[in-house]
mmCIF file of C-alpha atoms in Angstrom:
data_model
loop_
_atom_site.group_PDB
_atom_site.id
_atom_site.type_symbol
_atom_site.label_atom_id
_atom_site.label_comp_id
_atom_site.label_asym_id
_atom_site.label_seq_id
_atom_site.Cartn_x
_atom_site.Cartn_y
_atom_site.Cartn_z
ATOM 1 C CA UNK N 1 19.604 0.039 -5.734
ATOM 2 C CA UNK N 2 17.260 2.357 -3.669
ATOM 3 C CA UNK N 3 17.428 2.092 0.283
ATOM 4 C CA UNK N 4 15.304 3.595 3.080
ATOM 5 C CA UNK N 5 16.493 3.014 6.451
ATOM 6 C CA UNK N 6 17.625 -0.669 6.579
ATOM 7 C CA UNK N 7 15.243 -1.680 3.821
ATOM 8 C CA UNK N 8 16.654 -2.063 0.528
ATOM 9 C CA UNK N 9 14.471 -2.381 -2.727
ATOM 10 C CA UNK N 10 15.352 -4.737 -5.821
ATOM 11 C CA UNK N 11 15.193 -1.428 -8.191
ATOM 12 C CA UNK N 12 14.275 1.960 -8.173
ATOM 13 C CA UNK N 13 11.068 2.234 -9.106
ATOM 14 C CA UNK N 14 8.315 2.999 -6.554
ATOM 15 C CA UNK N 15 4.421 2.757 -6.770
ATOM 16 C CA UNK N 16 2.817 5.957 -5.555
ATOM 17 C CA UNK N 17 0.184 5.584 -3.080
ATOM 18 C CA UNK N 18 -2.795 6.193 -5.142
ATOM 19 C CA UNK N 19 -6.391 6.984 -2.717
ATOM 20 C CA UNK N 20 -8.737 4.428 -4.297
ATOM 21 C CA UNK N 21 -6.667 2.380 -5.847
ATOM 22 C CA UNK N 22 -3.524 1.004 -4.143
ATOM 23 C CA UNK N 23 -5.297 -1.552 -2.026
ATOM 24 C CA UNK N 24 -3.508 -5.176 -2.106
ATOM 25 C CA UNK N 25 -5.491 -6.392 -5.043
ATOM 26 C CA UNK N 26 -3.717 -4.158 -6.773
ATOM 27 C CA UNK N 27 -0.468 -3.465 -4.923
ATOM 28 C CA UNK N 28 0.055 -7.917 -5.317
ATOM 29 C CA UNK N 29 -0.076 -6.983 -9.176
ATOM 30 C CA UNK N 30 2.630 -4.273 -8.978
ATOM 31 C CA UNK N 31 4.931 -6.067 -6.830
ATOM 32 C CA UNK N 32 4.529 -9.136 -9.455
ATOM 33 C CA UNK N 33 5.587 -6.862 -12.306
ATOM 34 C CA UNK N 34 8.604 -6.370 -10.116
ATOM 35 C CA UNK N 35 8.050 -3.178 -8.819
ATOM 36 C CA UNK N 36 10.981 -2.539 -5.817
ATOM 37 C CA UNK N 37 8.559 -0.624 -3.319
ATOM 38 C CA UNK N 38 4.810 -0.279 -3.423
ATOM 39 C CA UNK N 39 2.400 2.099 -1.082
ATOM 40 C CA UNK N 40 -0.852 1.614 0.386
ATOM 41 C CA UNK N 41 -3.158 4.593 0.090
ATOM 42 C CA UNK N 42 -3.020 7.100 2.529
ATOM 43 C CA UNK N 43 -5.072 6.282 6.078
ATOM 44 C CA UNK N 44 -6.518 8.634 8.075
ATOM 45 C CA UNK N 45 -4.897 9.138 11.934
ATOM 46 C CA UNK N 46 -7.951 10.122 13.799
ATOM 47 C CA UNK N 47 -9.999 6.945 11.213
ATOM 48 C CA UNK N 48 -6.849 4.630 12.639
ATOM 49 C CA UNK N 49 -7.355 5.439 16.644
ATOM 50 C CA UNK N 50 -11.405 5.025 16.474
ATOM 51 C CA UNK N 51 -10.886 1.765 15.213
ATOM 52 C CA UNK N 52 -13.194 1.983 12.225
ATOM 53 C CA UNK N 53 -13.789 -1.194 10.138
ATOM 54 C CA UNK N 54 -13.212 -0.010 6.850
ATOM 55 C CA UNK N 55 -9.730 1.560 7.703
ATOM 56 C CA UNK N 56 -8.446 -0.881 9.980
ATOM 57 C CA UNK N 57 -8.846 -3.333 6.530
ATOM 58 C CA UNK N 58 -6.390 -0.566 4.973
ATOM 59 C CA UNK N 59 -3.711 -1.563 6.845
ATOM 60 C CA UNK N 60 -3.510 -5.371 5.845
ATOM 61 C CA UNK N 61 -0.530 -5.973 3.926
ATOM 62 C CA UNK N 62 0.059 -9.476 2.192
ATOM 63 C CA UNK N 63 3.674 -10.937 3.011
ATOM 64 C CA UNK N 64 4.322 -10.890 -0.806
ATOM 65 C CA UNK N 65 3.715 -7.016 -1.331
ATOM 66 C CA UNK N 66 6.928 -6.576 0.992
ATOM 67 C CA UNK N 67 8.674 -3.948 0.832
ATOM 68 C CA UNK N 68 5.666 -2.244 1.276
ATOM 69 C CA UNK N 69 5.115 1.611 2.839
ATOM 70 C CA UNK N 70 2.050 2.242 4.587
ATOM 71 C CA UNK N 71 1.188 5.941 4.257
ATOM 72 C CA UNK N 72 -0.915 8.090 6.910
ATOM 73 C CA UNK N 73 -2.558 11.573 7.435
ATOM 74 C CA UNK N 74 -3.447 14.197 10.122
ATOM 75 C CA UNK N 75 -2.875 17.630 11.578
ATOM 76 C CA UNK N 76 -2.467 16.787 15.047
ATOM 77 C CA UNK N 77 0.450 15.516 16.374
ATOM 78 C CA UNK N 78 -0.909 13.486 19.307
ATOM 79 C CA UNK N 79 -3.073 11.580 16.845
ATOM 80 C CA UNK N 80 -0.759 11.281 14.342
ATOM 81 C CA UNK N 81 2.058 10.199 16.664
ATOM 82 C CA UNK N 82 -0.446 7.257 18.380
ATOM 83 C CA UNK N 83 -1.672 5.915 14.665
ATOM 84 C CA UNK N 84 2.067 5.607 13.580
ATOM 85 C CA UNK N 85 2.395 3.721 16.842
ATOM 86 C CA UNK N 86 -0.196 1.310 15.678
ATOM 87 C CA UNK N 87 1.114 0.939 12.152
ATOM 88 C CA UNK N 88 4.642 0.310 13.690
ATOM 89 C CA UNK N 89 3.522 -2.889 15.889
ATOM 90 C CA UNK N 90 0.188 -3.281 14.752
ATOM 91 C CA UNK N 91 0.911 -3.861 11.086
ATOM 92 C CA UNK N 92 3.652 -5.855 8.604
ATOM 93 C CA UNK N 93 4.318 -2.704 6.960
ATOM 94 C CA UNK N 94 7.971 -1.883 5.905
ATOM 95 C CA UNK N 95 8.204 1.758 6.256
ATOM 96 C CA UNK N 96 5.756 4.505 7.693
ATOM 97 C CA UNK N 97 5.117 7.482 5.336
ATOM 98 C CA UNK N 98 3.022 10.515 5.931
ATOM 99 C CA UNK N 99 1.605 12.204 3.603
ATOM 100 C CA UNK N 100 2.461 16.188 3.061
ATOM 101 C CA UNK N 101 1.154 16.506 -0.648
ATOM 102 C CA UNK N 102 -2.710 15.907 -0.887
ATOM 103 C CA UNK N 103 -4.584 18.656 -1.946
ATOM 104 C CA UNK N 104 -8.090 17.312 -1.380
ATOM 105 C CA UNK N 105 -9.473 20.423 0.479
ATOM 106 C CA UNK N 106 -10.892 17.884 2.911
ATOM 107 C CA UNK N 107 -7.930 17.261 3.984
ATOM 108 C CA UNK N 108 -6.307 20.206 3.872
ATOM 109 C CA UNK N 109 -8.883 21.751 5.710
ATOM 110 C CA UNK N 110 -7.886 19.389 9.098
ATOM 111 C CA UNK N 111 -4.097 20.863 8.705
ATOM 112 C CA UNK N 112 -3.121 17.628 6.960
ATOM 113 C CA UNK N 113 -1.938 17.137 3.406
ATOM 114 C CA UNK N 114 -0.107 19.582 1.659
ATOM 115 C CA UNK N 115 -1.029 22.192 4.015
ATOM 116 C CA UNK N 116 2.145 21.350 6.165
ATOM 117 C CA UNK N 117 3.715 22.917 3.238
ATOM 118 C CA UNK N 118 3.462 26.300 4.075
ATOM 119 C CA UNK N 119 5.317 25.751 7.311
ATOM 120 C CA UNK N 120 8.884 23.873 7.468
ATOM 121 C CA UNK N 121 8.891 24.403 11.437
ATOM 122 C CA UNK N 122 5.540 22.339 11.649
ATOM 123 C CA UNK N 123 7.289 19.662 9.383
ATOM 124 C CA UNK N 124 9.595 19.353 11.810
ATOM 125 C CA UNK N 125 8.012 19.096 15.095
ATOM 126 C CA UNK N 126 5.441 16.348 13.504
ATOM 127 C CA UNK N 127 7.835 14.419 11.448
ATOM 128 C CA UNK N 128 10.554 14.358 14.266
ATOM 129 C CA UNK N 129 7.500 13.539 16.722
ATOM 130 C CA UNK N 130 6.376 10.172 14.943
ATOM 131 C CA UNK N 131 10.231 9.284 14.395
ATOM 132 C CA UNK N 132 10.870 9.139 18.303
ATOM 133 C CA UNK N 133 7.898 7.168 18.657
ATOM 134 C CA UNK N 134 8.160 4.406 16.308
ATOM 135 C CA UNK N 135 11.069 1.848 14.965
ATOM 136 C CA UNK N 136 10.206 1.451 11.428
ATOM 137 C CA UNK N 137 12.021 4.253 9.125
ATOM 138 C CA UNK N 138 9.784 7.335 8.341
ATOM 139 C CA UNK N 139 9.685 8.772 5.289
ATOM 140 C CA UNK N 140 7.566 11.754 3.901
ATOM 141 C CA UNK N 141 5.692 12.495 0.689
ATOM 142 C CA UNK N 142 5.231 15.965 -0.297
ATOM 143 C CA UNK N 143 4.600 18.334 -3.291
ATOM 144 C CA UNK N 144 7.010 20.874 -3.828
ATOM 145 C CA UNK N 145 4.773 23.981 -2.414
ATOM 146 C CA UNK N 146 1.232 25.403 -1.829
ATOM 147 C CA UNK N 147 1.151 27.529 -5.290
ATOM 148 C CA UNK N 148 3.766 29.273 -6.860
ATOM 149 C CA UNK N 149 4.470 32.142 -4.598
ATOM 150 C CA UNK N 150 5.363 29.396 -1.513
ATOM 151 C CA UNK N 151 7.666 26.775 -2.906
ATOM 152 C CA UNK N 152 9.711 25.982 0.103
ATOM 153 C CA UNK N 153 10.179 22.065 -1.163
ATOM 154 C CA UNK N 154 13.923 22.563 -0.388
ATOM 155 C CA UNK N 155 13.111 24.287 3.104
ATOM 156 C CA UNK N 156 10.830 21.407 3.902
ATOM 157 C CA UNK N 157 12.916 18.594 2.905
ATOM 158 C CA UNK N 158 15.681 19.640 5.123
ATOM 159 C CA UNK N 159 13.139 19.764 7.561
ATOM 160 C CA UNK N 160 12.274 16.061 7.043
ATOM 161 C CA UNK N 161 16.165 15.204 7.422
ATOM 162 C CA UNK N 162 16.823 17.270 10.328
ATOM 163 C CA UNK N 163 13.662 15.368 11.684
ATOM 164 C CA UNK N 164 14.851 12.244 11.024
ATOM 165 C CA UNK N 165 13.055 10.954 8.064
ATOM 166 C CA UNK N 166 14.620 8.055 6.009
ATOM 167 C CA UNK N 167 13.486 9.333 2.406
ATOM 168 C CA UNK N 168 11.570 11.837 0.864
ATOM 169 C CA UNK N 169 9.396 11.432 -2.000
ATOM 170 C CA UNK N 170 8.776 15.281 -3.871
ATOM 171 C CA UNK N 171 5.978 15.313 -6.550
ATOM 172 C CA UNK N 172 6.768 18.001 -8.889
ATOM 173 C CA UNK N 173 3.747 20.355 -8.885
ATOM 174 C CA UNK N 174 2.272 22.755 -6.167
ATOM 175 C CA UNK N 175 -1.293 21.890 -4.493
ATOM 176 C CA UNK N 176 -2.835 24.740 -6.448
ATOM 177 C CA UNK N 177 -1.875 22.737 -9.605
ATOM 178 C CA UNK N 178 -3.628 19.569 -8.455
ATOM 179 C CA UNK N 179 -2.794 17.361 -11.350
ATOM 180 C CA UNK N 180 -2.728 19.760 -14.349
ATOM 181 C CA UNK N 181 0.203 21.774 -15.957
ATOM 182 C CA UNK N 182 3.495 20.422 -15.994
ATOM 183 C CA UNK N 183 5.679 18.805 -13.120
ATOM 184 C CA UNK N 184 8.635 21.007 -12.358
ATOM 185 C CA UNK N 185 11.625 19.054 -12.166
ATOM 186 C CA UNK N 186 14.131 21.218 -11.658
ATOM 187 C CA UNK N 187 12.861 21.849 -8.114
ATOM 188 C CA UNK N 188 13.261 18.188 -7.451
ATOM 189 C CA UNK N 189 16.912 18.041 -8.518
ATOM 190 C CA UNK N 190 17.149 21.159 -6.150
ATOM 191 C CA UNK N 191 15.477 19.114 -3.235
ATOM 192 C CA UNK N 192 17.965 16.012 -4.076
ATOM 193 C CA UNK N 193 21.092 18.272 -3.930
ATOM 194 C CA UNK N 194 20.010 19.716 -0.871
ATOM 195 C CA UNK N 195 19.718 16.883 1.604
ATOM 196 C CA UNK N 196 21.745 13.563 2.009
ATOM 197 C CA UNK N 197 18.608 11.229 2.535
ATOM 198 C CA UNK N 198 17.090 9.021 -0.405
ATOM 199 C CA UNK N 199 14.408 11.566 -2.691
ATOM 200 C CA UNK N 200 12.600 9.827 -4.942
ATOM 201 C CA UNK N 201 10.995 11.987 -7.872
ATOM 202 C CA UNK N 202 7.391 12.329 -8.703
ATOM 203 C CA UNK N 203 5.749 13.669 -11.850
ATOM 204 C CA UNK N 204 4.595 12.998 -15.294
ATOM 205 C CA UNK N 205 6.463 9.895 -15.493
ATOM 206 C CA UNK N 206 4.088 7.958 -18.301
ATOM 207 C CA UNK N 207 6.752 6.032 -20.092
ATOM 208 C CA UNK N 208 9.945 3.946 -19.192
ATOM 209 C CA UNK N 209 11.570 6.903 -21.461
ATOM 210 C CA UNK N 210 9.891 9.445 -18.671
ATOM 211 C CA UNK N 211 11.293 7.834 -15.898
ATOM 212 C CA UNK N 212 14.948 7.758 -17.125
ATOM 213 C CA UNK N 213 14.746 11.526 -18.135
ATOM 214 C CA UNK N 214 13.804 12.212 -14.684
ATOM 215 C CA UNK N 215 16.284 10.370 -12.956
ATOM 216 C CA UNK N 216 19.305 11.842 -15.088
ATOM 217 C CA UNK N 217 17.674 15.691 -14.844
ATOM 218 C CA UNK N 218 17.305 14.926 -11.108
ATOM 219 C CA UNK N 219 19.269 12.494 -9.764
ATOM 220 C CA UNK N 220 16.987 10.927 -7.455
ATOM 221 C CA UNK N 221 17.366 7.824 -5.788
ATOM 222 C CA UNK N 222 14.306 6.713 -7.442
ATOM 223 C CA UNK N 223 11.431 7.049 -9.509
ATOM 224 C CA UNK N 224 7.838 7.086 -8.186
ATOM 225 C CA UNK N 225 4.726 6.334 -10.506
ATOM 226 C CA UNK N 226 0.955 6.882 -10.395
ATOM 227 C CA UNK N 227 -1.226 7.697 -12.583
ATOM 228 C CA UNK N 228 1.222 5.807 -15.565
ATOM 229 C CA UNK N 229 0.580 2.686 -13.896
ATOM 230 C CA UNK N 230 -3.511 3.236 -13.948
ATOM 231 C CA UNK N 231 -4.580 0.043 -15.342
ATOM 232 C CA UNK N 232 -1.264 -0.424 -16.622
ATOM 233 C CA UNK N 233 1.099 -2.104 -14.710
ATOM 234 C CA UNK N 234 3.405 -3.055 -17.510
ATOM 235 C CA UNK N 235 4.603 0.482 -17.169
ATOM 236 C CA UNK N 236 5.985 -0.713 -14.121
ATOM 237 C CA UNK N 237 7.823 -3.971 -15.762
ATOM 238 C CA UNK N 238 8.592 -2.181 -18.582
ATOM 239 C CA UNK N 239 10.481 0.804 -16.936
ATOM 240 C CA UNK N 240 12.419 -1.357 -14.338
ATOM 241 C CA UNK N 241 13.834 -3.637 -17.642
ATOM 242 C CA UNK N 242 14.586 -0.198 -19.282
ATOM 243 C CA UNK N 243 16.327 1.279 -16.465
ATOM 244 C CA UNK N 244 17.647 -2.261 -15.673
ATOM 245 C CA UNK N 245 18.871 -3.372 -19.404
ATOM 246 C CA UNK N 246 18.278 -0.576 -21.893
ATOM 247 C CA UNK N 247 15.862 -2.810 -23.525
ATOM 248 C CA UNK N 248 12.472 -1.199 -24.226
ATOM 249 C CA UNK N 249 10.001 -3.850 -24.619
ATOM 250 C CA UNK N 250 6.403 -3.618 -26.364
ATOM 251 C CA UNK N 251 3.054 -2.921 -25.468
ATOM 252 C CA UNK N 252 0.593 -5.755 -23.795
ATOM 253 C CA UNK N 253 -1.624 -6.789 -26.375
ATOM 254 C CA UNK N 254 -5.472 -6.749 -25.776
ATOM 255 C CA UNK N 255 -5.808 -9.989 -24.385
ATOM 256 C CA UNK N 256 -2.783 -9.645 -21.903
ATOM 257 C CA UNK N 257 -4.775 -6.709 -20.757
ATOM 258 C CA UNK N 258 -7.633 -8.210 -19.814
ATOM 259 C CA UNK N 259 -6.481 -11.863 -18.551
ATOM 260 C CA UNK N 260 -4.689 -8.857 -15.664
ATOM 261 C CA UNK N 261 -7.830 -7.366 -15.397
ATOM 262 C CA UNK N 262 -9.759 -10.043 -14.661
ATOM 263 C CA UNK N 263 -6.859 -11.447 -11.894
ATOM 264 C CA UNK N 264 -7.330 -7.812 -10.328
ATOM 265 C CA UNK N 265 -10.944 -7.871 -10.352
ATOM 266 C CA UNK N 266 -11.116 -11.408 -8.905
ATOM 267 C CA UNK N 267 -8.474 -10.157 -5.993
ATOM 268 C CA UNK N 268 -11.297 -7.579 -5.281
ATOM 269 C CA UNK N 269 -13.883 -9.751 -4.853
ATOM 270 C CA UNK N 270 -11.409 -11.546 -2.618
ATOM 271 C CA UNK N 271 -11.193 -8.590 -0.638
ATOM 272 C CA UNK N 272 -14.303 -7.358 -0.691
ATOM 273 C CA UNK N 273 -18.027 -8.418 -1.332
ATOM 274 C CA UNK N 274 -19.005 -8.670 -5.172
ATOM 275 C CA UNK N 275 -21.178 -6.049 -5.434
ATOM 276 C CA UNK N 276 -19.019 -3.746 -3.625
ATOM 277 C CA UNK N 277 -15.875 -5.271 -6.031
ATOM 278 C CA UNK N 278 -17.604 -5.085 -9.381
ATOM 279 C CA UNK N 279 -18.493 -1.466 -8.462
ATOM 280 C CA UNK N 280 -14.858 -0.587 -7.779
ATOM 281 C CA UNK N 281 -13.730 -2.318 -10.793
ATOM 282 C CA UNK N 282 -15.402 -0.615 -13.400
ATOM 283 C CA UNK N 283 -13.043 2.332 -12.895
ATOM 284 C CA UNK N 284 -10.248 0.141 -13.293
ATOM 285 C CA UNK N 285 -11.527 -1.745 -16.060
ATOM 286 C CA UNK N 286 -11.881 1.545 -18.043
ATOM 287 C CA UNK N 287 -8.360 2.351 -17.258
ATOM 288 C CA UNK N 288 -7.070 -1.477 -18.883
ATOM 289 C CA UNK N 289 -9.133 -0.525 -21.702
ATOM 290 C CA UNK N 290 -7.988 2.659 -22.486
ATOM 291 C CA UNK N 291 -6.606 3.172 -25.818
ATOM 292 C CA UNK N 292 -7.751 -0.665 -27.040
ATOM 293 C CA UNK N 293 -9.679 -0.962 -30.425
ATOM 294 C CA UNK N 294 -13.369 -0.753 -29.479
ATOM 295 C CA UNK N 295 -13.017 0.380 -26.285
ATOM 296 C CA UNK N 296 -15.567 2.567 -25.748
ATOM 297 C CA UNK N 297 -18.742 -0.040 -26.791
ATOM 298 C CA UNK N 298 -17.160 -2.013 -24.196
ATOM 299 C CA UNK N 299 -16.737 0.566 -21.080
ATOM 300 C CA UNK N 300 -20.637 1.479 -21.883
ATOM 301 C CA UNK N 301 -21.739 -2.035 -21.301
ATOM 302 C CA UNK N 302 -19.002 -2.740 -18.090
ATOM 303 C CA UNK N 303 -20.974 0.234 -16.315
ATOM 304 C CA UNK N 304 -24.376 -1.481 -16.326
ATOM 305 C CA UNK N 305 -22.876 -4.393 -14.740
ATOM 306 C CA UNK N 306 -23.207 -5.819 -11.117
ATOM 307 C CA UNK N 307 -22.120 -9.340 -11.546
ATOM 308 C CA UNK N 308 -18.311 -10.733 -11.268
ATOM 309 C CA UNK N 309 -19.081 -13.676 -13.861
ATOM 310 C CA UNK N 310 -21.001 -11.288 -16.246
ATOM 311 C CA UNK N 311 -18.085 -9.113 -16.591
ATOM 312 C CA UNK N 312 -15.596 -11.825 -17.194
ATOM 313 C CA UNK N 313 -17.893 -13.143 -19.809
ATOM 314 C CA UNK N 314 -17.831 -9.531 -21.429
ATOM 315 C CA UNK N 315 -14.277 -9.287 -21.428
ATOM 316 C CA UNK N 316 -13.694 -12.675 -22.834
ATOM 317 C CA UNK N 317 -15.820 -12.288 -25.261
ATOM 318 C CA UNK N 318 -13.997 -8.713 -26.147
ATOM 319 C CA UNK N 319 -10.734 -10.506 -26.519
ATOM 320 C CA UNK N 320 -12.006 -13.302 -29.091
ATOM 321 C CA UNK N 321 -12.851 -10.261 -30.891
ATOM 322 C CA UNK N 322 -10.158 -8.899 -31.513
ATOM 323 C CA UNK N 323 -7.567 -11.381 -30.853
ATOM 324 C CA UNK N 324 -8.670 -14.966 -30.976
ATOM 325 C CA UNK N 325 -5.195 -16.196 -31.214
ATOM 326 C CA UNK N 326 -3.153 -13.771 -29.100
ATOM 327 C CA UNK N 327 -0.364 -14.518 -26.645
ATOM 328 C CA UNK N 328 -0.354 -14.382 -23.206
ATOM 329 C CA UNK N 329 1.984 -12.906 -21.204
ATOM 330 C CA UNK N 330 0.566 -14.562 -17.988
ATOM 331 C CA UNK N 331 -0.028 -18.278 -19.506
ATOM 332 C CA UNK N 332 3.274 -17.980 -21.204
ATOM 333 C CA UNK N 333 5.586 -17.606 -18.127
ATOM 334 C CA UNK N 334 6.917 -14.461 -19.065
ATOM 335 C CA UNK N 335 5.156 -12.977 -15.907
ATOM 336 C CA UNK N 336 4.789 -15.417 -13.477
ATOM 337 C CA UNK N 337 1.087 -14.177 -11.756
ATOM 338 C CA UNK N 338 -0.095 -15.726 -8.485
ATOM 339 C CA UNK N 339 -2.957 -17.664 -7.899
ATOM 340 C CA UNK N 340 -6.270 -15.964 -8.409
ATOM 341 C CA UNK N 341 -8.491 -17.493 -5.642
ATOM 342 C CA UNK N 342 -8.921 -15.970 -2.117
ATOM 343 C CA UNK N 343 -6.163 -17.415 -0.512
ATOM 344 C CA UNK N 344 -4.315 -15.051 -2.972
ATOM 345 C CA UNK N 345 -5.351 -12.021 -0.668
ATOM 346 C CA UNK N 346 -5.727 -13.435 2.656
#
């Protein structure tokens, strides 16, 4: 099993820290689908120190999500360390992760995120300063390099290890690639061979078979799933089952998808106010509907709605139009989901 510091996961599957996605509403669903470790979306060190209300809300961890990794980013050592101290003593997260892979210009221009990939010495300096200041295990999520001419994945991972980092997650793309092209699993394998701390592989894992291939190819200790889980937490559950038992479970029915989508919506409403939750949920619903018959028509209608009840009505009508007798993994007990009321989140 995957173990980071003294935190032991029940399997090797990790939910990636996706911005705008990995709030408690989705993370709890991922946990209920069996995910060994869930990661919260990245939070700015300076926003934490400024006490920004929205940012502090992002530090909330439901006990049922644990073990959980909370990710911070920043380019200034002093503010990064102080923010890490807040996470260390002021939250019930289990792991502090440092973002070293975000390719977005507004982050890299602040000497943060993927910008670190150009300087192993800075990585050592920043990670060691955080490790010295906190009690929780510190990890790093990085890309393989800045561009094809600047791939220092091995040196960067070794710097993390020397600095006292307890694990490193490696996305097999450069910053320049963003999310295009193919993830380079060979370099992830090189990183695994070069360090003794756990390595979690990430990139181009869209099926349980992909997850097994990545683990076999790289020798990694864990597999991180990001875009493959968007609107599809079954991918996490199916991957765990496949890696554990060799059984490849089927895809969910439209009814199963819509029931979990409604659960997701209700948890977002509990976290935010209704209007904010409904707006945020539109993109998730597009992901839940992806590949289903008649989905384009339903997506068009959803994008105009502002009411939770109306959204639920549309989804239920859609279910009945397709599969009035469809089986439900939630209702028949194959997957146990928590209460959908507000107490399910807070």
